[in-house]
mmCIF file of C-alpha atoms in Angstrom:
data_model
loop_
_atom_site.group_PDB
_atom_site.id
_atom_site.type_symbol
_atom_site.label_atom_id
_atom_site.label_comp_id
_atom_site.label_asym_id
_atom_site.label_seq_id
_atom_site.Cartn_x
_atom_site.Cartn_y
_atom_site.Cartn_z
ATOM 1 C CA MET M 43 0.043 -0.339 -0.398
ATOM 2 C CA ARG M 44 1.263 3.101 -0.497
ATOM 3 C CA ILE M 45 0.050 6.065 1.728
ATOM 4 C CA THR M 46 1.035 9.714 1.946
ATOM 5 C CA CYS M 47 0.531 11.493 5.239
ATOM 6 C CA ALA M 48 0.011 14.986 4.256
ATOM 7 C CA GLY M 49 1.120 17.157 7.230
ATOM 8 C CA GLY M 50 4.228 15.736 9.860
ATOM 9 C CA GLY M 51 2.782 16.980 13.161
ATOM 10 C CA PRO M 52 1.807 13.964 15.618
ATOM 11 C CA ALA M 53 -0.911 13.009 13.913
ATOM 12 C CA GLY M 54 0.859 11.784 10.849
ATOM 13 C CA LEU M 55 4.171 10.631 12.166
ATOM 14 C CA TYR M 56 2.327 8.655 14.557
ATOM 15 C CA PHE M 57 0.281 6.465 11.834
ATOM 16 C CA ALA M 58 3.599 6.404 9.574
ATOM 17 C CA VAL M 59 5.112 4.450 12.494
ATOM 18 C CA LEU M 60 2.333 2.278 12.910
ATOM 19 C CA ALA M 61 1.215 1.911 8.889
ATOM 20 C CA LYS M 62 5.102 0.376 9.167
ATOM 21 C CA LEU M 63 5.187 -0.933 11.825
ATOM 22 C CA ALA M 64 1.815 -3.240 10.173
ATOM 23 C CA ASP M 65 3.729 -4.092 7.391
ATOM 24 C CA PRO M 66 7.588 -2.747 5.995
ATOM 25 C CA ALA M 67 6.507 -2.850 2.501
ATOM 26 C CA HIS M 68 4.255 -0.435 2.942
ATOM 27 C CA GLU M 69 5.535 2.402 0.912
ATOM 28 C CA VAL M 70 5.126 5.571 3.416
ATOM 29 C CA THR M 71 5.305 9.371 2.809
ATOM 30 C CA VAL M 72 5.134 11.782 5.027
ATOM 31 C CA LEU M 73 5.070 15.324 3.471
ATOM 32 C CA GLU M 74 5.891 18.677 5.971
ATOM 33 C CA ARG M 75 5.683 22.306 4.815
ATOM 34 C CA ASN M 76 8.037 23.503 7.699
ATOM 35 C CA PRO M 77 11.712 22.775 7.142
ATOM 36 C CA PRO M 78 13.328 20.045 9.992
ATOM 37 C CA GLY M 79 13.013 21.234 13.371
ATOM 38 C CA VAL M 80 10.797 24.129 13.121
ATOM 39 C CA THR M 81 7.427 24.074 14.405
ATOM 40 C CA TYR M 82 5.158 26.337 16.009
ATOM 41 C CA GLY M 83 3.273 25.487 19.605
ATOM 42 C CA TRP M 84 5.768 25.274 22.916
ATOM 43 C CA GLY M 85 4.931 22.456 24.996
ATOM 44 C CA VAL M 86 1.868 19.861 25.101
ATOM 45 C CA VAL M 87 0.186 18.032 27.956
ATOM 46 C CA PHE M 88 -1.212 14.243 27.946
ATOM 47 C CA TRP M 89 -1.723 11.623 30.606
ATOM 48 C CA ASP M 90 -1.716 8.207 31.583
ATOM 49 C CA ASP M 91 -4.294 7.371 29.159
ATOM 50 C CA LEU M 92 -2.474 7.943 26.321
ATOM 51 C CA LEU M 93 1.052 6.935 27.603
ATOM 52 C CA ASP M 94 -1.218 2.989 27.662
ATOM 53 C CA ASP M 95 -2.226 3.271 24.453
ATOM 54 C CA LEU M 96 1.408 4.390 22.894
ATOM 55 C CA PHE M 97 3.284 1.425 25.193
ATOM 56 C CA ALA M 98 0.151 -0.677 23.539
ATOM 57 C CA TYR M 99 0.790 0.148 19.704
ATOM 58 C CA ASP M 100 4.679 0.891 19.671
ATOM 59 C CA PRO M 101 6.539 0.646 23.338
ATOM 60 C CA VAL M 102 9.782 1.915 21.441
ATOM 61 C CA SER M 103 8.519 5.445 20.815
ATOM 62 C CA ALA M 104 6.832 4.980 23.680
ATOM 63 C CA ARG M 105 9.393 4.579 26.014
ATOM 64 C CA ARG M 106 11.439 7.703 24.725
ATOM 65 C CA ILE M 107 8.058 9.683 25.071
ATOM 66 C CA TRP M 108 7.763 8.751 28.992
ATOM 67 C CA SER M 109 11.381 9.064 28.930
ATOM 68 C CA ALA M 110 11.820 12.771 28.083
ATOM 69 C CA ALA M 111 8.389 14.117 29.580
ATOM 70 C CA CYS M 112 8.025 16.351 32.558
ATOM 71 C CA GLN M 113 5.626 15.122 35.500
ATOM 72 C CA TRP M 114 3.508 17.299 37.686
ATOM 73 C CA ASP M 115 1.389 16.145 40.332
ATOM 74 C CA GLU M 116 -1.560 19.189 40.822
ATOM 75 C CA TYR M 117 -2.726 22.460 39.281
ATOM 76 C CA GLU M 118 -2.091 25.573 41.145
ATOM 77 C CA VAL M 119 -4.336 28.272 40.926
ATOM 78 C CA ARG M 120 -3.305 32.046 41.627
ATOM 79 C CA ALA M 121 -5.759 35.319 41.496
ATOM 80 C CA THR M 122 -5.238 38.643 41.972
ATOM 81 C CA GLY M 123 -6.704 38.955 45.707
ATOM 82 C CA LYS M 124 -7.031 35.188 46.401
ATOM 83 C CA GLU M 125 -5.123 33.136 47.844
ATOM 84 C CA VAL M 126 -3.353 30.150 46.401
ATOM 85 C CA THR M 127 -5.452 27.546 45.930
ATOM 86 C CA HIS M 128 -4.759 23.933 44.859
ATOM 87 C CA LEU M 129 -6.424 21.228 42.486
ATOM 88 C CA ALA M 130 -5.747 17.165 42.275
ATOM 89 C CA GLY M 131 -4.659 15.772 39.935
ATOM 90 C CA TYR M 132 -1.196 14.635 37.607
ATOM 91 C CA GLY M 133 -0.066 14.623 34.280
ATOM 92 C CA PHE M 134 3.001 15.144 31.787
ATOM 93 C CA SER M 135 4.039 17.733 29.508
ATOM 94 C CA LEU M 136 6.736 17.400 26.701
ATOM 95 C CA GLY M 137 8.252 19.794 24.181
ATOM 96 C CA ARG M 138 6.414 19.923 20.761
ATOM 97 C CA HIS M 139 9.984 19.979 19.132
ATOM 98 C CA LYS M 140 11.211 17.066 21.496
ATOM 99 C CA LEU M 141 7.915 14.932 20.685
ATOM 100 C CA LEU M 142 8.050 15.397 16.386
ATOM 101 C CA GLY M 143 11.474 14.503 16.714
ATOM 102 C CA ILE M 144 10.938 11.292 18.801
ATOM 103 C CA LEU M 145 8.388 10.507 16.388
ATOM 104 C CA ALA M 146 10.336 11.539 13.044
ATOM 105 C CA GLU M 147 13.446 9.153 14.330
ATOM 106 C CA ARG M 148 11.098 6.213 14.761
ATOM 107 C CA ALA M 149 9.601 6.791 11.500
ATOM 108 C CA VAL M 150 12.857 7.157 9.908
ATOM 109 C CA GLU M 151 14.271 3.989 11.518
ATOM 110 C CA LEU M 152 11.601 1.995 10.303
ATOM 111 C CA GLY M 153 11.895 3.499 6.373
ATOM 112 C CA VAL M 154 9.528 6.096 6.083
ATOM 113 C CA ASP M 155 10.179 8.488 4.121
ATOM 114 C CA VAL M 156 9.661 12.163 5.413
ATOM 115 C CA ARG M 157 10.249 15.488 3.918
ATOM 116 C CA TYR M 158 10.543 18.315 4.964
ATOM 117 C CA SER M 159 9.471 21.973 3.345
ATOM 118 C CA SER M 160 7.176 20.319 1.243
ATOM 119 C CA ASP M 161 4.176 21.524 -0.713
ATOM 120 C CA LEU M 162 1.274 19.932 0.569
ATOM 121 C CA SER M 163 -0.637 19.853 -2.313
ATOM 122 C CA ASP M 164 2.090 17.947 -4.533
ATOM 123 C CA ILE M 165 0.607 14.657 -3.466
ATOM 124 C CA PRO M 166 2.600 11.784 -5.295
ATOM 125 C CA PRO M 167 0.047 8.464 -6.397
ATOM 126 C CA SER M 168 -1.117 6.877 -3.530
ATOM 127 C CA ASP M 169 -3.273 4.202 -2.004
ATOM 128 C CA LEU M 170 -4.028 6.328 0.660
ATOM 129 C CA VAL M 171 -3.646 10.107 1.763
ATOM 130 C CA VAL M 172 -4.103 10.812 5.621
ATOM 131 C CA ALA M 173 -4.816 14.834 5.585
ATOM 132 C CA CYS M 174 -3.425 15.420 8.677
ATOM 133 C CA ASP M 175 -2.269 19.508 8.252
ATOM 134 C CA GLY M 176 -3.923 20.895 10.585
ATOM 135 C CA ALA M 177 -7.056 23.021 11.900
ATOM 136 C CA GLY M 178 -6.388 25.061 8.398
ATOM 137 C CA SER M 179 -6.101 22.102 6.389
ATOM 138 C CA ARG M 180 -5.581 22.903 2.491
ATOM 139 C CA LEU M 181 -6.257 19.222 1.980
ATOM 140 C CA ARG M 182 -10.043 19.468 3.574
ATOM 141 C CA ASN M 183 -10.769 23.338 2.328
ATOM 142 C CA ALA M 184 -10.164 22.528 -1.288
ATOM 143 C CA ASP M 185 -12.979 20.221 -0.732
ATOM 144 C CA ALA M 186 -15.097 21.749 2.190
ATOM 145 C CA GLU M 187 -18.093 21.236 0.793
ATOM 146 C CA HIS M 188 -17.937 18.004 0.571
ATOM 147 C CA PHE M 189 -16.600 16.987 3.700
ATOM 148 C CA GLY M 190 -19.342 19.270 5.967
ATOM 149 C CA THR M 191 -16.586 21.463 7.038
ATOM 150 C CA GLU M 192 -17.991 23.688 9.834
ATOM 151 C CA VAL M 193 -15.817 26.186 11.690
ATOM 152 C CA GLU M 194 -17.027 28.140 14.697
ATOM 153 C CA THR M 195 -15.234 30.735 16.116
ATOM 154 C CA GLY M 196 -14.831 31.137 20.080
ATOM 155 C CA ALA M 197 -14.999 34.854 21.736
ATOM 156 C CA ASN M 198 -12.077 34.836 23.657
ATOM 157 C CA LYS M 199 -8.512 36.339 22.247
ATOM 158 C CA TYR M 200 -5.746 33.728 23.259
ATOM 159 C CA ILE M 201 -1.764 33.817 22.516
ATOM 160 C CA TRP M 202 0.791 30.839 23.102
ATOM 161 C CA LEU M 203 4.044 31.855 24.253
ATOM 162 C CA GLY M 204 6.971 30.701 25.958
ATOM 163 C CA THR M 205 8.772 31.470 28.942
ATOM 164 C CA PRO M 206 12.311 30.676 30.772
ATOM 165 C CA HIS M 207 10.789 30.560 33.822
ATOM 166 C CA VAL M 208 9.768 26.369 34.797
ATOM 167 C CA PHE M 209 6.740 26.756 36.712
ATOM 168 C CA ARG M 210 6.835 24.052 39.487
ATOM 169 C CA THR M 211 3.874 22.469 38.529
ATOM 170 C CA PHE M 212 0.233 23.241 35.844
ATOM 171 C CA THR M 213 -0.348 26.706 37.003
ATOM 172 C CA PHE M 214 -3.226 28.884 36.433
ATOM 173 C CA GLY M 215 -2.985 32.874 37.014
ATOM 174 C CA PHE M 216 -5.346 35.116 36.786
ATOM 175 C CA GLU M 217 -4.849 39.263 37.315
ATOM 176 C CA LYS M 218 -6.776 42.211 37.409
ATOM 177 C CA THR M 219 -5.925 45.087 35.505
ATOM 178 C CA HIS M 220 -6.932 48.605 35.193
ATOM 179 C CA ALA M 221 -9.263 46.921 31.935
ATOM 180 C CA GLY M 222 -10.566 43.673 33.926
ATOM 181 C CA TRP M 223 -9.329 40.354 34.276
ATOM 182 C CA ILE M 224 -6.501 38.340 32.185
ATOM 183 C CA TRP M 225 -4.730 35.014 32.683
ATOM 184 C CA TYR M 226 -2.712 32.721 31.730
ATOM 185 C CA HIS M 227 -2.397 28.444 31.640
ATOM 186 C CA ALA M 228 0.691 27.489 32.125
ATOM 187 C CA TYR M 229 3.266 24.507 32.697
ATOM 188 C CA PRO M 230 6.875 23.632 32.768
ATOM 189 C CA PHE M 231 7.878 21.168 29.345
ATOM 190 C CA ASP M 232 11.613 20.623 30.279
ATOM 191 C CA ASP M 233 14.399 21.959 32.705
ATOM 192 C CA GLU M 234 14.638 25.320 31.012
ATOM 193 C CA THR M 235 11.191 25.967 29.464
ATOM 194 C CA SER M 236 7.560 26.712 29.911
ATOM 195 C CA THR M 237 4.411 26.932 27.716
ATOM 196 C CA PHE M 238 2.535 30.479 29.286
ATOM 197 C CA ILE M 239 -0.582 30.703 27.178
ATOM 198 C CA VAL M 240 -2.346 33.883 27.660
ATOM 199 C CA GLU M 241 -6.299 34.297 27.408
ATOM 200 C CA CYS M 242 -8.835 37.139 27.933
ATOM 201 C CA THR M 243 -11.704 38.844 26.581
ATOM 202 C CA PRO M 244 -11.849 40.946 23.381
ATOM 203 C CA ALA M 245 -12.750 43.933 25.605
ATOM 204 C CA VAL M 246 -10.104 43.470 27.475
ATOM 205 C CA TRP M 247 -7.405 42.730 24.987
ATOM 206 C CA SER M 248 -8.107 46.121 23.015
ATOM 207 C CA ALA M 249 -8.676 48.102 26.728
ATOM 208 C CA LEU M 250 -4.816 46.670 27.109
ATOM 209 C CA GLU M 251 -3.919 47.551 23.619
ATOM 210 C CA LEU M 252 -3.003 44.329 23.099
ATOM 211 C CA ASP M 253 -4.660 44.611 19.063
ATOM 212 C CA ARG M 254 -2.347 47.292 18.122
ATOM 213 C CA LEU M 255 1.241 46.300 20.023
ATOM 214 C CA ASP M 256 3.679 44.690 17.750
ATOM 215 C CA ALA M 257 4.870 41.022 19.164
ATOM 216 C CA ALA M 258 7.590 42.761 21.060
ATOM 217 C CA ALA M 259 5.907 45.394 22.472
ATOM 218 C CA GLY M 260 3.072 43.007 23.698
ATOM 219 C CA CYS M 261 4.949 40.619 25.211
ATOM 220 C CA ALA M 262 6.166 43.407 27.279
ATOM 221 C CA ARG M 263 3.392 44.342 28.183
ATOM 222 C CA LEU M 264 1.878 40.875 29.255
ATOM 223 C CA GLU M 265 5.484 40.593 31.310
ATOM 224 C CA THR M 266 4.637 43.675 33.312
ATOM 225 C CA ILE M 267 1.162 42.600 33.966
ATOM 226 C CA PHE M 268 1.945 39.394 35.243
ATOM 227 C CA ALA M 269 5.621 39.913 36.822
ATOM 228 C CA ALA M 270 4.770 38.757 40.034
ATOM 229 C CA HIS M 271 4.008 35.240 38.277
ATOM 230 C CA LEU M 272 7.705 35.350 36.262
ATOM 231 C CA GLY M 273 10.020 35.757 38.156
ATOM 232 C CA GLY M 274 11.540 37.779 36.473
ATOM 233 C CA GLN M 275 11.874 36.470 32.884
ATOM 234 C CA ARG M 276 10.965 37.282 29.788
ATOM 235 C CA LEU M 277 8.042 36.088 27.496
ATOM 236 C CA ILE M 278 8.845 34.970 23.991
ATOM 237 C CA ASP M 279 6.227 34.816 21.015
ATOM 238 C CA HIS M 280 8.053 32.500 18.817
ATOM 239 C CA ARG M 281 5.794 33.756 15.530
ATOM 240 C CA ALA M 282 7.396 37.257 15.688
ATOM 241 C CA ASP M 283 10.170 36.362 13.217
ATOM 242 C CA ALA M 284 7.142 35.860 10.444
ATOM 243 C CA GLY M 285 5.476 39.272 11.094
ATOM 244 C CA GLY M 286 2.462 40.159 13.552
ATOM 245 C CA THR M 287 1.955 38.609 16.799
ATOM 246 C CA GLY M 288 -0.022 35.060 17.872
ATOM 247 C CA TRP M 289 -2.890 36.174 19.073
ATOM 248 C CA MET M 290 -6.243 33.739 17.777
ATOM 249 C CA ASN M 291 -9.553 32.924 18.516
ATOM 250 C CA PHE M 292 -9.944 29.437 19.153
ATOM 251 C CA ARG M 293 -11.638 27.902 15.968
ATOM 252 C CA ARG M 294 -13.447 24.943 16.631
ATOM 253 C CA VAL M 295 -13.430 22.616 13.296
ATOM 254 C CA THR M 296 -16.178 19.902 12.793
ATOM 255 C CA ASN M 297 -16.450 17.901 9.720
ATOM 256 C CA GLN M 298 -20.025 15.847 8.262
ATOM 257 C CA ARG M 299 -17.762 13.337 6.946
ATOM 258 C CA TRP M 300 -14.172 12.562 7.326
ATOM 259 C CA ASP M 301 -13.358 10.735 4.129
ATOM 260 C CA ASN M 302 -13.303 11.635 0.224
ATOM 261 C CA GLY M 303 -12.601 8.835 -1.751
ATOM 262 C CA ASN M 304 -8.727 7.952 -1.164
ATOM 263 C CA VAL M 305 -8.471 10.866 1.677
ATOM 264 C CA VAL M 306 -9.248 10.932 5.383
ATOM 265 C CA LEU M 307 -9.080 13.517 7.872
ATOM 266 C CA MET M 308 -7.216 13.283 11.256
ATOM 267 C CA GLY M 309 -6.012 15.343 13.893
ATOM 268 C CA ASP M 310 -6.888 18.650 13.941
ATOM 269 C CA ALA M 311 -7.974 18.601 10.342
ATOM 270 C CA ALA M 312 -11.250 16.018 10.943
ATOM 271 C CA HIS M 313 -11.993 17.828 14.768
ATOM 272 C CA THR M 314 -10.486 20.611 17.338
ATOM 273 C CA THR M 315 -10.967 20.918 20.960
ATOM 274 C CA HIS M 316 -10.621 23.853 22.844
ATOM 275 C CA PHE M 317 -6.761 24.070 25.018
ATOM 276 C CA ALA M 318 -8.230 24.376 28.493
ATOM 277 C CA ILE M 319 -8.266 20.765 28.336
ATOM 278 C CA GLY M 320 -5.365 20.015 26.580
ATOM 279 C CA SER M 321 -6.627 16.789 24.636
ATOM 280 C CA GLY M 322 -4.945 17.595 21.223
ATOM 281 C CA THR M 323 -2.323 15.894 20.825
ATOM 282 C CA LYS M 324 -3.727 13.067 23.052
ATOM 283 C CA LEU M 325 -6.787 13.016 20.192
ATOM 284 C CA ALA M 326 -4.711 13.258 17.650
ATOM 285 C CA MET M 327 -2.160 10.121 18.494
ATOM 286 C CA GLN M 328 -5.500 8.346 19.219
ATOM 287 C CA ASP M 329 -6.733 8.519 15.703
ATOM 288 C CA ALA M 330 -3.762 6.987 14.147
ATOM 289 C CA MET M 331 -4.472 4.288 16.485
ATOM 290 C CA ALA M 332 -8.228 4.005 15.121
ATOM 291 C CA LEU M 333 -7.415 4.348 11.312
ATOM 292 C CA ALA M 334 -4.614 1.829 11.822
ATOM 293 C CA ASP M 335 -6.830 -0.527 13.485
ATOM 294 C CA SER M 336 -10.070 0.167 11.050
ATOM 295 C CA LEU M 337 -7.573 -0.927 8.174
ATOM 296 C CA ALA M 338 -6.233 -4.058 10.097
ATOM 297 C CA ALA M 339 -9.683 -5.362 9.470
ATOM 298 C CA GLY M 340 -9.263 -5.571 6.102
ATOM 299 C CA GLY M 341 -11.661 -5.420 3.090
ATOM 300 C CA PRO M 342 -12.002 -2.172 0.676
ATOM 301 C CA LEU M 343 -10.629 0.926 2.005
ATOM 302 C CA ALA M 344 -14.389 2.890 2.185
ATOM 303 C CA PRO M 345 -15.574 0.867 4.574
ATOM 304 C CA ALA M 346 -12.721 0.684 6.813
ATOM 305 C CA LEU M 347 -12.654 4.485 6.349
ATOM 306 C CA GLU M 348 -16.500 4.334 7.860
ATOM 307 C CA ARG M 349 -15.120 2.196 10.916
ATOM 308 C CA TYR M 350 -12.876 4.507 12.075
ATOM 309 C CA GLU M 351 -14.971 7.422 11.617
ATOM 310 C CA HIS M 352 -17.522 5.879 13.611
ATOM 311 C CA ARG M 353 -15.035 4.716 16.223
ATOM 312 C CA ARG M 354 -13.465 8.093 16.863
ATOM 313 C CA ARG M 355 -16.878 9.866 16.538
ATOM 314 C CA ALA M 356 -18.137 8.123 19.222
ATOM 315 C CA ALA M 357 -14.779 8.555 21.733
ATOM 316 C CA LEU M 358 -14.574 12.246 21.001
ATOM 317 C CA ALA M 359 -18.259 13.150 21.688
ATOM 318 C CA PRO M 360 -17.310 13.272 25.863
ATOM 319 C CA LEU M 361 -14.474 15.594 24.902
ATOM 320 C CA GLN M 362 -16.094 17.605 22.715
ATOM 321 C CA ARG M 363 -19.031 18.363 25.325
ATOM 322 C CA ALA M 364 -16.051 19.002 27.568
ATOM 323 C CA ALA M 365 -14.173 21.331 25.774
ATOM 324 C CA ARG M 366 -17.221 23.344 24.452
ATOM 325 C CA ALA M 367 -17.692 23.736 28.826
ATOM 326 C CA SER M 368 -14.318 24.644 29.272
ATOM 327 C CA SER M 369 -14.406 27.444 26.861
ATOM 328 C CA GLU M 370 -17.727 28.892 27.850
ATOM 329 C CA TRP M 371 -16.516 28.709 31.558
ATOM 330 C CA PHE M 372 -13.212 30.965 30.700
ATOM 331 C CA GLU M 373 -15.823 33.232 28.084
ATOM 332 C CA ARG M 374 -17.621 33.974 31.391
ATOM 333 C CA MET M 375 -14.993 33.907 33.780
ATOM 334 C CA PRO M 376 -15.441 37.230 34.746
ATOM 335 C CA GLU M 377 -18.974 36.184 36.625
ATOM 336 C CA TYR M 378 -16.782 33.974 39.196
ATOM 337 C CA ALA M 379 -14.346 36.826 39.724
ATOM 338 C CA ASP M 380 -15.727 37.800 43.467
ATOM 339 C CA LEU M 381 -15.942 34.256 44.912
ATOM 340 C CA PRO M 382 -13.653 33.190 47.675
ATOM 341 C CA SER M 383 -10.865 31.827 47.146
ATOM 342 C CA ALA M 384 -11.953 28.284 47.375
ATOM 343 C CA ARG M 385 -14.902 28.665 45.973
ATOM 344 C CA PHE M 386 -13.066 29.717 42.830
ATOM 345 C CA SER M 387 -10.989 27.426 41.859
ATOM 346 C CA TYR M 388 -13.133 24.996 42.485
ATOM 347 C CA ALA M 389 -15.206 26.480 39.894
ATOM 348 C CA LEU M 390 -12.901 26.156 38.116
ATOM 349 C CA SER M 391 -12.125 22.730 38.312
ATOM 350 C CA ASP M 392 -15.885 22.000 37.690
ATOM 351 C CA ARG M 393 -16.333 23.930 35.194
ATOM 352 C CA ARG M 394 -18.324 21.254 33.501
ATOM 353 C CA GLY M 395 -20.584 21.278 36.239
ATOM 354 C CA GLU M 396 -20.429 17.583 36.898
ATOM 355 C CA TYR M 397 -18.884 16.482 40.177
ATOM 356 C CA PRO M 398 -20.704 15.331 43.280
ATOM 357 C CA SER M 399 -21.414 17.706 46.244
ATOM 358 C CA TRP M 400 -18.518 15.558 48.235
ATOM 359 C CA ARG M 401 -15.801 16.340 45.735
ATOM 360 C CA TYR M 402 -16.426 20.029 47.304
ATOM 361 C CA LEU M 403 -15.503 18.961 50.519
ATOM 362 C CA LEU M 404 -12.540 17.240 49.721
ATOM 363 C CA HIS M 405 -11.303 20.193 47.986
ATOM 364 C CA LEU M 406 -11.693 22.452 50.668
ATOM 365 C CA SER M 407 -10.111 19.617 52.855
ATOM 366 C CA THR M 408 -6.979 19.156 50.420
ATOM 367 C CA GLN M 409 -6.208 22.948 50.833
ATOM 368 C CA ARG M 410 -4.544 22.221 53.998
ATOM 369 C CA ALA M 411 -1.203 21.159 53.536
ATOM 370 C CA VAL M 412 -1.655 17.493 55.583
ATOM 371 C CA PRO M 413 -4.508 16.735 53.732
ATOM 372 C CA ARG M 414 -3.436 17.761 50.488
ATOM 373 C CA ALA M 415 0.254 15.656 50.816
ATOM 374 C CA MET M 416 -1.685 12.636 51.568
ATOM 375 C CA LEU M 417 -3.773 12.954 48.604
ATOM 376 C CA ARG M 418 -0.626 13.888 46.547
ATOM 377 C CA SER M 419 1.179 10.613 47.869
ATOM 378 C CA ALA M 420 -1.849 8.367 47.020
ATOM 379 C CA LEU M 421 -2.310 9.959 43.570
ATOM 380 C CA GLY M 422 1.427 9.206 43.320
ATOM 381 C CA VAL M 423 1.247 5.732 44.199
ATOM 382 C CA ARG M 424 -1.753 4.958 41.750
ATOM 383 C CA ARG M 425 0.648 6.799 38.921
ATOM 384 C CA ARG M 426 4.001 4.297 39.461
ATOM 385 C CA SER M 427 1.538 1.190 39.938
ATOM 386 C CA ARG M 428 0.330 2.109 36.668
ATOM 387 C CA ALA M 429 3.725 2.810 35.220
ATOM 388 C CA ARG M 430 5.469 -0.313 36.242
ATOM 389 C CA ARG M 431 2.829 -2.074 34.091
ATOM 390 C CA ARG M 432 3.897 -0.238 31.286
ATOM 391 C CA PRO M 433 7.492 -1.962 29.969
ATOM 392 C CA ALA M 434 5.825 -5.630 29.863
ATOM 393 C CA ALA M 435 3.066 -4.234 27.580
ATOM 394 C CA GLU M 436 2.802 -6.488 24.401
ATOM 395 C CA PRO M 437 2.651 -4.379 21.308
ATOM 396 C CA ARG M 438 -0.759 -4.365 19.681
ATOM 397 C CA VAL M 439 0.384 -4.408 16.079
ATOM 398 C CA PRO M 440 -2.173 -3.612 13.412
ATOM 399 C CA GLN M 441 -1.809 -5.526 10.084
ATOM 400 C CA LEU M 442 -2.752 -2.913 7.195
ATOM 401 C CA THR M 443 -3.843 -4.389 4.170
ATOM 402 C CA GLY M 444 -4.581 -3.315 0.781
ATOM 403 C CA GLY M 445 -2.357 -2.863 -2.416
#
């Protein structure tokens, strides 16, 4: 089978890996528009469920990802005029550049032809074309009517920055300015750098003149606003070299169907979920697993692509609901600003409104040092127990079929 992945992000590279594991005779090509080592984005986050899947499908790349990732063991919530509070939970983060490097290296080891600085519209003759070229997918947009593409734009403005300040753990920080509230989502992803996503309403964005400042001046303005959180370090907008700034509105992408002949959508080209739940990378790589499994079932290509879409739609539905609820909470954030510290952070945690009442009592108790330490310890035991099972996981290698 001749397979072309249009897009060298996590979805395309990981599917290429699985395709070559299934059958080394497959001719697999990955086309990436950027040069080697160039990517937009800072760190990505993921949790145990993705790691379990990665070890099941390819333990080699899974171990490399696991060993390179940072681990954090709670969420911290800071807000002007409020005590610092904490939320239970743990996860992992990894630089997007590092993740892509690991996946590209693994793909090349297996014989995938990875082509950088490529024109994604110049597709070689292929039995299967995987359109995984992002939320603004050119391949999808070329036939958007067929796919039934719909793009819904969120209200808030946001920008994805980096900083040399290494946060201790995943942190939400809210600052009240003369113009209103502005906040960040931050987490470390290596020993020297953290992701720092800033978000605010359009009114605050304009009142702070962030709509008129260039990249350098905009970062300087934000450094002043968040000075108490950055430890004297700077903020970096890596889109500055391309001109302009990285301020965006989130785009919620959906498609009525995901395939068109031998072309199939994957990752952000097929669906997007708001960054506040941190599931974009996870969903993209699980798309790759599902497509590999669907092809492994054999038979003609069209039913295989339908099986893939059906499976992923079912898995995506609860996360898409969670992402919508999360983004809408942040759009209404000023409504919660006057709550006391513990209630404010609990509202942030329960932004889907699904927690039972006892969770609030647990939240209150774990704002004290001893109960909080006990909960972190219990979660740590669970994490280590789960981790010990992974290296022994048997690879689950799908067998792709086709000419």
